[in-house]
C-alpha cells in the first residue's frame, strides 16, 4: 500500500470525511471484461461458480470465505473499503473522531432502507454492534468498546475506553454489518434463514449444501444498483470443473482460476481473467499442540528446506510472488521488502533439526483439501523437501468440509491453508494468526509468544507512523524466526468471467462487488 493511502487513512482517523466525489469514484471503480467503453444494460442472471456452499448467514459467527462473501451481499457496515484498501464511509454518510481518539460519531445516510423497505435507524446500528460485541465470533471487536448509543434521528456514538488505532478497520469488516433491531421481531433462527439487510441482494433460494440464489434488493441505497436481476452462487467443488463450465459458457464467472490456467483464460476471446493483488497469503501451518511441532527447531528446519521462489514459480505460474513476511505488501507496515523470511538453506535446516528433540526425523501428516490441484502440488513439493532432512510427510487429502472441521478441532499435524486479512489494517491479520487468546488460537496453531503478544497490544494503541511501523516489523521478524507457520507466497486474486460480464470489481479480501456488475446482451 502506498504512502498516499496511508496519509488519507490518517486524515480520516482525525475525523476528515472522504469527499462525496471521491466516494462516487470509489463506488464506480471497475475491472471490465469486454469492450473499452460498453454501454451498461440492466437485467439478467449472473451465475458464479464457487468452491464451497454457503451454509450459514449469521454475520457474527462466520469467517470462512464461503459464508463471508455471501453475508457481505446482504449486510453492510458503517464504513467499508475500496479496491485499494482505502476506508470509505458506506451506510454512514460521514464520521468524526474526538481529539482524544475515544469517541466516534457516525451520521447515517438519508434514505437508507433495509431490503424489506423499512428505514435504517440509529437503533438498528446500536442493536447490531452490541450483538457483535456480545457474540464471541471469529471477527469479534478487539477494540475496547465502552458503549454504543443512538444520538438524535441519524447519529450513532461509539465510545472506547482507550484510543484504538485500527477501530475503523474493524468496523469495515462484514461482521460489523447492520441488521434490523431485534431481528425485526423474528427469532435468530428465523431471521438468518431469510435475512434482511441494507446490501444489494436478498436471498431467494438457498440450499445450505448446494446453491444459493440472490435477487436484487429493490430498496438498495445506491441508485441504479445492482444492475443484474439475480445472482446465483453455484457450488462446484473442483476448480478445474469450474474452469470447464466457464469456458463452455455454463457459468458467467468463477471464484478461482487455477494459476496453471490463468494465461489460457486471459487469451481466450470468450473469457477474461481478473487478476489483482490481495490480502491473502498461502501458508503451511503447524499444530504446535503436537510435540514435534512444539519444537521451534523442527519448524525452522522444515521452513529452510523450502525454496519459496521455486514454489511460487512452479505452482502459481508467475501470478504470485514468494512470501517474504507474514503481512503482504498490500497492507501497511509490511516487512516484505527487504523481507524477514528464513532463507532456503538445507544445511541450516539439518543443523536446526540436529538441535531439536528429533534429530533422526519423524513422520507427520500434511492436511490439504481435495479438489485443489495447486495445494496438491505444493504438498508434494513439501513432502520431497522435508525428506532431504529425514522427515517423512504423508499427504492427507480430504473434502473441503472435513478439512475445515479437522483443522478447527486441531485434528492435524501440518496443513496448507490461506491466511486472509478481512480489513486493511495489519492488526487484523496479526491478531488472527498470533493471538493465543483469540477466537482461532493463532490460526488453530496454538502458538504463543509473549513478546509478540505484548507488541500486538502496543500496535493497537500506537498512533500511525514510524513507531507503529517498527512494532509490526518486529512482530513479523519474530514470527519468521519462530516459524509457527510458513508464508509461501502472496496470493493474487485470480477470477474468471465470460466476455459478457462487465464491471467485475474484486476487493483485496477476495470478495466481489456484484452490485457493480452487468451483463452484455
XYZ file of C-alpha atoms in Angstrom:
521
model
C 0.000 0.000 0.000
C 1.439 3.340 -0.978
C 2.224 6.239 1.281
C -0.596 8.379 -0.115
C -3.213 5.854 1.005
C -1.658 5.856 4.468
C -1.949 9.627 4.569
C -5.620 9.578 3.558
C -6.456 6.910 6.153
C -4.706 9.005 8.790
C -6.783 12.011 7.749
C -9.978 10.053 8.275
C -8.820 8.897 11.709
C -8.536 12.592 12.534
C -12.186 12.975 11.565
C -11.896 14.159 7.968
C -14.625 12.519 5.885
C -13.963 11.408 2.333
C -15.451 13.912 -0.135
C -18.637 12.836 -1.905
C -16.898 12.945 -5.282
C -14.192 10.609 -4.039
C -16.816 8.183 -2.711
C -18.630 8.248 -6.020
C -15.380 7.379 -7.758
C -14.735 4.568 -5.279
C -18.182 3.108 -5.936
C -17.628 3.030 -9.691
C -14.084 1.679 -9.894
C -14.177 -1.139 -12.409
C -12.254 -4.001 -13.876
C -14.169 -4.594 -17.112
C -14.250 -7.687 -19.241
C -15.335 -6.681 -22.720
C -15.163 -3.545 -24.849
C -13.354 -0.405 -23.690
C -16.473 1.702 -23.072
C -19.514 -0.603 -23.138
C -22.973 0.816 -22.510
C -24.356 -0.688 -19.268
C -27.560 -2.688 -19.526
C -29.836 -3.835 -16.729
C -31.268 -7.273 -16.084
C -30.225 -10.878 -16.353
C -28.824 -13.531 -14.051
C -25.123 -13.836 -13.255
C -24.060 -17.361 -12.267
C -20.901 -17.570 -10.155
C -19.016 -20.822 -9.625
C -17.793 -21.301 -6.050
C -15.703 -23.997 -4.385
C -17.830 -24.386 -1.245
C -21.519 -23.896 -0.434
C -22.955 -21.208 1.818
C -24.074 -22.988 4.983
C -24.574 -20.122 7.464
C -25.535 -16.458 7.083
C -25.059 -15.240 10.658
C -22.673 -12.333 10.201
C -21.390 -12.547 13.778
C -20.433 -16.228 13.865
C -18.808 -16.812 10.484
C -15.403 -16.161 8.937
C -14.676 -18.592 6.084
C -14.958 -17.171 2.577
C -17.805 -19.469 1.525
C -20.093 -17.716 4.026
C -18.417 -14.315 4.408
C -18.748 -13.429 0.734
C -22.449 -14.183 0.797
C -23.041 -12.349 4.063
C -21.458 -9.177 2.668
C -24.026 -9.136 -0.134
C -26.810 -8.915 2.456
C -25.394 -6.814 5.292
C -23.298 -3.659 5.061
C -21.202 -1.806 7.681
C -20.966 1.874 8.545
C -17.641 2.101 6.693
C -16.136 -0.086 4.003
C -13.051 -0.212 1.787
C -12.224 0.143 -1.888
C -10.141 -1.976 -4.255
C -7.001 -0.260 -2.984
C -7.865 -0.882 0.668
C -8.967 2.701 1.213
C -11.503 3.046 4.046
C -14.586 4.995 2.954
C -17.874 5.922 4.587
C -20.579 3.485 3.484
C -24.043 3.449 5.045
C -22.695 6.221 7.247
C -22.502 9.471 5.324
C -19.678 10.767 7.494
C -17.880 10.251 10.777
C -15.948 12.301 13.291
C -13.340 11.221 15.833
C -12.756 13.156 19.045
C -9.352 14.675 19.759
C -8.659 12.075 22.455
C -9.381 9.270 19.963
C -12.042 7.674 22.146
C -15.345 8.931 20.680
C -16.568 8.114 17.168
C -19.705 9.823 15.883
C -21.318 8.418 12.735
C -24.009 10.229 10.748
C -26.211 7.854 8.759
C -27.051 8.484 5.118
C -30.542 9.753 4.384
C -32.869 7.275 2.763
C -31.009 4.033 3.503
C -33.524 1.223 3.830
C -33.453 -2.471 4.602
C -34.475 -4.893 1.881
C -37.992 -5.069 3.379
C -38.442 -1.325 2.767
C -38.111 -0.163 6.372
C -35.812 2.745 7.187
C -32.445 2.165 8.850
C -32.340 3.945 12.205
C -29.664 4.506 14.847
C -31.447 1.866 16.957
C -30.657 -0.738 14.286
C -26.986 0.191 14.362
C -26.868 0.066 18.161
C -28.542 -3.358 18.203
C -26.250 -4.779 15.529
C -22.991 -3.547 17.022
C -23.962 -4.587 20.533
C -24.778 -8.091 19.301
C -21.422 -8.112 17.527
C -19.793 -7.360 20.888
C -21.862 -9.925 22.786
C -21.489 -12.839 20.361
C -17.986 -14.347 20.699
C -17.476 -14.741 16.972
C -14.287 -15.126 14.946
C -14.167 -11.446 13.971
C -15.206 -10.002 17.315
C -14.095 -6.472 18.127
C -10.751 -6.365 19.857
C -11.343 -2.648 20.271
C -12.201 -1.668 23.877
C -15.769 -0.557 23.136
C -17.336 1.013 26.235
C -20.730 1.892 24.769
C -22.756 2.313 21.587
C -25.661 4.778 21.765
C -28.093 6.498 19.434
C -27.928 10.276 19.135
C -30.913 12.023 17.601
C -32.572 10.714 14.461
C -29.488 9.926 12.398
C -26.362 9.543 14.519
C -24.624 6.793 16.462
C -21.884 7.444 19.011
C -19.343 4.751 19.865
C -17.181 5.326 22.912
C -13.926 3.472 23.569
C -12.237 3.003 26.942
C -8.897 3.891 25.377
C -7.768 5.057 21.920
C -7.585 2.179 19.441
C -5.876 2.881 16.128
C -7.386 0.116 13.943
C -11.003 0.725 15.006
C -12.251 1.980 11.637
C -10.622 -1.035 10.028
C -12.535 -3.352 12.370
C -15.764 -1.518 11.578
C -15.162 -2.173 7.871
C -15.453 -5.954 8.357
C -18.558 -7.710 7.057
C -19.157 -8.812 10.674
C -19.883 -5.182 11.577
C -22.835 -5.131 9.176
C -26.184 -3.675 10.174
C -29.349 -5.733 10.719
C -32.796 -4.626 11.934
C -33.147 -4.133 15.684
C -34.342 -7.295 17.417
C -34.195 -9.020 14.011
C -37.435 -7.295 13.053
C -39.375 -9.304 15.619
C -38.145 -12.687 14.403
C -36.112 -15.279 16.249
C -32.442 -15.577 15.312
C -33.126 -18.913 13.621
C -35.985 -17.488 11.558
C -34.095 -14.328 10.663
C -30.933 -15.958 9.351
C -32.892 -18.319 7.115
C -34.078 -15.264 5.149
C -32.013 -12.326 6.453
C -32.862 -8.674 5.922
C -30.079 -6.136 5.413
C -29.109 -2.998 3.506
C -26.964 -4.858 0.963
C -27.543 -5.067 -2.791
C -29.031 -8.578 -2.733
C -31.705 -10.627 -0.974
C -31.750 -14.410 -0.537
C -34.331 -16.014 -2.802
C -33.492 -19.735 -2.730
C -30.904 -21.463 -0.571
C -29.640 -24.998 -0.175
C -27.010 -24.973 2.626
C -25.366 -27.991 0.979
C -25.617 -26.630 -2.547
C -26.540 -23.457 -4.396
C -27.779 -20.059 -3.276
C -29.809 -17.641 -5.394
C -29.962 -13.916 -4.659
C -32.329 -11.394 -6.208
C -31.679 -7.667 -6.370
C -32.624 -5.535 -3.395
C -35.227 -3.165 -4.838
C -34.606 -0.773 -1.937
C -30.823 -0.553 -2.331
C -29.446 2.880 -1.456
C -27.039 3.133 -4.421
C -29.139 4.410 -7.313
C -29.331 2.070 -10.295
C -27.621 -0.803 -8.499
C -27.467 -3.688 -8.712
C -27.875 -3.867 -12.469
C -28.426 -7.630 -12.589
C -31.759 -9.091 -11.531
C -30.311 -12.128 -9.803
C -27.033 -13.684 -8.693
C -26.563 -17.443 -8.384
C -23.784 -18.953 -6.281
C -23.216 -22.326 -7.952
C -21.424 -24.902 -5.814
C -18.771 -26.774 -7.803
C -16.130 -28.311 -5.540
C -13.416 -28.751 -8.174
C -11.613 -25.734 -9.640
C -10.955 -27.488 -12.958
C -14.651 -28.281 -13.348
C -15.415 -24.629 -12.709
C -12.988 -23.661 -15.452
C -14.535 -26.108 -17.921
C -18.025 -24.749 -17.243
C -16.809 -21.157 -17.589
C -15.210 -21.913 -20.948
C -18.410 -23.643 -22.072
C -20.494 -20.627 -21.044
C -22.380 -22.574 -18.373
C -21.028 -20.159 -15.758
C -20.656 -16.395 -16.106
C -17.791 -16.153 -13.597
C -15.757 -18.362 -11.299
C -14.326 -17.732 -7.874
C -10.928 -19.247 -8.532
C -8.955 -19.738 -11.717
C -6.188 -22.320 -11.267
C -2.895 -20.499 -11.736
C -1.871 -23.013 -14.388
C -4.846 -21.905 -16.480
C -4.643 -18.151 -15.920
C -2.989 -17.442 -19.262
C -5.477 -19.556 -21.210
C -8.414 -17.740 -19.587
C -6.766 -14.423 -20.405
C -6.059 -15.302 -24.037
C -9.432 -16.913 -24.804
C -11.719 -14.493 -26.633
C -14.737 -15.901 -24.818
C -13.328 -15.391 -21.313
C -11.436 -12.791 -19.305
C -9.031 -13.057 -16.392
C -9.487 -10.830 -13.362
C -6.113 -10.640 -11.599
C -5.419 -8.340 -8.670
C -3.308 -8.078 -5.546
C -4.851 -9.452 -2.382
C -4.636 -9.572 1.391
C -4.157 -13.359 1.275
C -1.040 -15.445 1.910
C -0.806 -19.150 1.107
C 0.850 -20.814 4.090
C 1.892 -24.025 5.815
C 0.593 -24.173 9.378
C 1.937 -26.298 12.225
C -0.203 -27.646 15.035
C 2.044 -26.743 17.956
C -0.019 -28.972 20.244
C 1.861 -31.825 18.568
C 5.197 -32.431 20.355
C 7.203 -32.407 17.130
C 5.854 -29.004 16.094
C 6.024 -27.525 19.566
C 9.764 -27.719 18.904
C 10.881 -24.418 17.341
C 13.925 -26.041 15.765
C 11.763 -28.551 13.885
C 9.588 -25.815 12.425
C 12.623 -23.786 11.406
C 14.214 -26.860 9.848
C 11.221 -27.516 7.618
C 10.970 -23.827 6.684
C 14.583 -23.799 5.495
C 14.076 -26.836 3.244
C 11.588 -24.878 1.148
C 12.631 -22.955 -1.937
C 9.870 -20.355 -1.803
C 10.843 -18.749 -5.098
C 10.725 -22.165 -6.727
C 7.365 -23.000 -5.143
C 5.829 -19.732 -6.303
C 7.179 -20.203 -9.807
C 6.137 -23.844 -10.080
C 2.676 -23.554 -8.584
C 1.483 -20.034 -9.442
C 2.989 -19.720 -12.943
C 4.135 -16.165 -12.351
C 0.793 -14.960 -10.990
C 2.072 -14.591 -7.406
C 5.297 -13.761 -5.598
C 7.202 -15.689 -2.931
C 6.279 -14.513 0.560
C 8.980 -12.689 2.474
C 6.870 -11.756 5.530
C 3.536 -12.538 7.142
C 1.914 -9.226 6.181
C 1.560 -8.865 2.412
C 2.801 -5.672 0.720
C -0.808 -4.611 0.055
C -1.190 -3.865 3.785
C 0.547 -1.013 5.623
C 3.709 -1.858 7.598
C 4.504 -4.998 5.641
C 8.103 -6.160 6.041
C 8.013 -7.838 2.623
C 10.709 -5.531 1.311
C 13.503 -6.387 2.028
C 11.876 -9.340 3.794
C 12.303 -11.295 7.014
C 11.687 -14.908 5.920
C 14.139 -17.702 6.712
C 16.355 -18.398 3.711
C 16.316 -21.607 1.684
C 19.291 -23.440 3.190
C 19.266 -27.247 3.527
C 22.483 -27.279 5.571
C 20.978 -24.818 8.063
C 17.829 -26.959 8.108
C 19.860 -30.039 9.018
C 21.600 -28.109 11.782
C 18.281 -26.936 13.256
C 16.864 -30.457 13.154
C 20.007 -31.803 14.806
C 19.484 -29.272 17.612
C 15.868 -30.385 18.069
C 14.421 -33.233 20.127
C 14.008 -35.190 16.870
C 17.458 -35.252 15.227
C 16.684 -38.503 13.390
C 13.450 -37.205 11.920
C 9.871 -38.414 12.297
C 6.674 -38.975 10.319
C 3.871 -36.382 10.086
C 0.723 -35.858 8.034
C 0.060 -32.821 5.865
C -3.656 -31.983 5.655
C -4.988 -30.450 2.423
C -8.433 -30.045 0.845
C -9.300 -32.149 -2.177
C -10.206 -30.551 -5.494
C -7.366 -28.038 -5.290
C -4.636 -29.009 -7.738
C -2.369 -26.171 -6.634
C -2.303 -27.237 -2.986
C -1.792 -30.835 -4.032
C 1.284 -29.765 -5.987
C 2.600 -27.717 -3.058
C 2.089 -30.700 -0.743
C 4.215 -32.887 -2.991
C 7.000 -30.281 -3.014
C 6.891 -30.043 0.785
C 6.995 -33.828 1.002
C 10.084 -34.009 -1.218
C 11.793 -31.106 0.550
C 11.322 -32.441 4.093
C 12.617 -35.849 3.011
C 16.029 -34.242 2.414
C 16.466 -33.856 6.176
C 14.869 -37.159 7.192
C 11.302 -36.033 7.874
C 8.616 -38.184 6.242
C 5.477 -36.308 5.202
C 2.285 -38.198 4.367
C -0.318 -36.234 2.411
C -3.788 -36.376 3.994
C -6.328 -35.170 1.411
C -9.983 -34.728 2.441
C -13.057 -32.869 1.168
C -13.269 -29.172 1.981
C -15.935 -29.523 4.693
C -13.934 -32.208 6.507
C -10.763 -30.160 6.057
C -12.334 -27.223 7.891
C -13.757 -29.414 10.638
C -10.414 -31.109 11.162
C -8.168 -28.071 11.480
C -10.642 -26.188 13.678
C -10.610 -29.203 16.017
C -6.771 -29.222 15.963
C -7.030 -32.641 14.315
C -3.976 -32.240 12.098
C -0.177 -32.195 12.181
C 0.533 -29.729 9.370
C -1.807 -28.139 6.853
C -1.791 -25.890 3.807
C -4.272 -23.056 4.127
C -4.670 -19.422 3.242
C -4.249 -16.625 5.759
C -6.527 -13.748 4.899
C -6.925 -10.243 6.270
C -10.523 -9.039 6.358
C -9.643 -5.355 6.600
C -6.782 -3.035 5.622
C -5.011 -2.656 8.978
C -2.173 -5.071 9.928
C -3.703 -5.673 13.352
C -6.395 -7.920 11.892
C -4.012 -10.446 10.354
C -1.597 -10.383 13.294
C -4.415 -10.845 15.793
C -5.909 -13.780 13.923
C -2.591 -15.523 13.442
C -0.709 -14.676 16.641
C -3.190 -14.082 19.473
C -3.327 -17.251 21.618
C -6.441 -15.932 23.375
C -8.223 -15.042 20.149
C -11.024 -16.968 18.503
C -8.696 -19.027 16.315
C -5.931 -19.519 18.909
C -3.300 -18.230 16.488
C -4.974 -19.663 13.376
C -5.514 -23.023 15.033
C -1.787 -23.469 15.678
C -1.942 -22.745 19.442
C 1.266 -20.721 19.000
C 2.188 -18.401 21.865
C 4.999 -15.888 22.157
C 4.840 -13.363 24.997
C 6.902 -10.805 23.078
C 4.537 -10.975 20.110
C 1.501 -10.660 22.381
C 2.978 -7.572 24.053
C 3.848 -5.953 20.735
C 0.428 -6.797 19.319
C -1.267 -4.858 22.115
C 1.127 -1.941 21.640
C 0.354 -1.874 17.930
C -3.340 -1.403 18.641
C -2.825 1.721 20.739
C 0.137 3.328 18.982
C -0.755 6.099 16.542
C 0.006 5.549 12.869
C 3.543 6.490 11.966
C 7.159 5.280 12.279
C 6.739 3.933 15.831
C 3.791 1.760 14.832
C 5.645 0.605 11.739
C 8.573 -0.520 13.901
C 6.217 -2.576 16.090
C 4.781 -4.523 13.164
C 8.169 -5.056 11.581
C 9.405 -6.556 14.861
C 6.339 -8.811 15.070
C 6.954 -10.074 11.554
C 10.618 -10.787 12.309
C 9.781 -12.837 15.428
C 7.116 -14.816 13.569
C 9.528 -15.527 10.722
C 12.189 -16.741 13.154
C 9.772 -18.869 15.214
C 8.014 -20.267 12.117
C 4.666 -21.323 13.648
C 3.561 -21.074 10.026
C 5.487 -20.651 6.810
C 4.155 -17.995 4.412
C 4.699 -19.471 0.936
C 3.524 -16.774 -1.459
C 1.466 -13.606 -1.575
C -1.592 -14.837 -3.418
C -3.213 -12.953 -6.277
C -6.958 -12.840 -6.707
C -7.457 -14.915 -9.858
C -11.042 -14.985 -11.021
C -12.517 -15.611 -14.438
C -15.512 -14.262 -16.314
C -17.082 -14.704 -19.698
C -16.719 -11.811 -22.091
C -20.289 -10.671 -21.417
C -19.538 -9.787 -17.769
C -18.669 -6.128 -17.201
C -17.512 -4.077 -14.190
C -16.378 -7.114 -12.248
C -14.961 -5.371 -9.167
C -12.767 -7.549 -6.917
C -11.763 -6.323 -3.468
C -8.395 -7.206 -1.893
C -10.062 -9.633 0.531
C -11.295 -11.645 -2.470
C -14.919 -10.564 -2.356
C -16.664 -9.264 -5.486
C -18.854 -6.160 -5.588
C -21.576 -7.707 -7.701
C -23.747 -4.604 -7.373
C -21.419 -3.030 -9.949
C -21.546 -5.930 -12.418
C -23.723 -6.038 -15.513
C -24.173 -8.368 -18.454
C -23.825 -7.535 -22.124
C -26.679 -8.701 -24.302
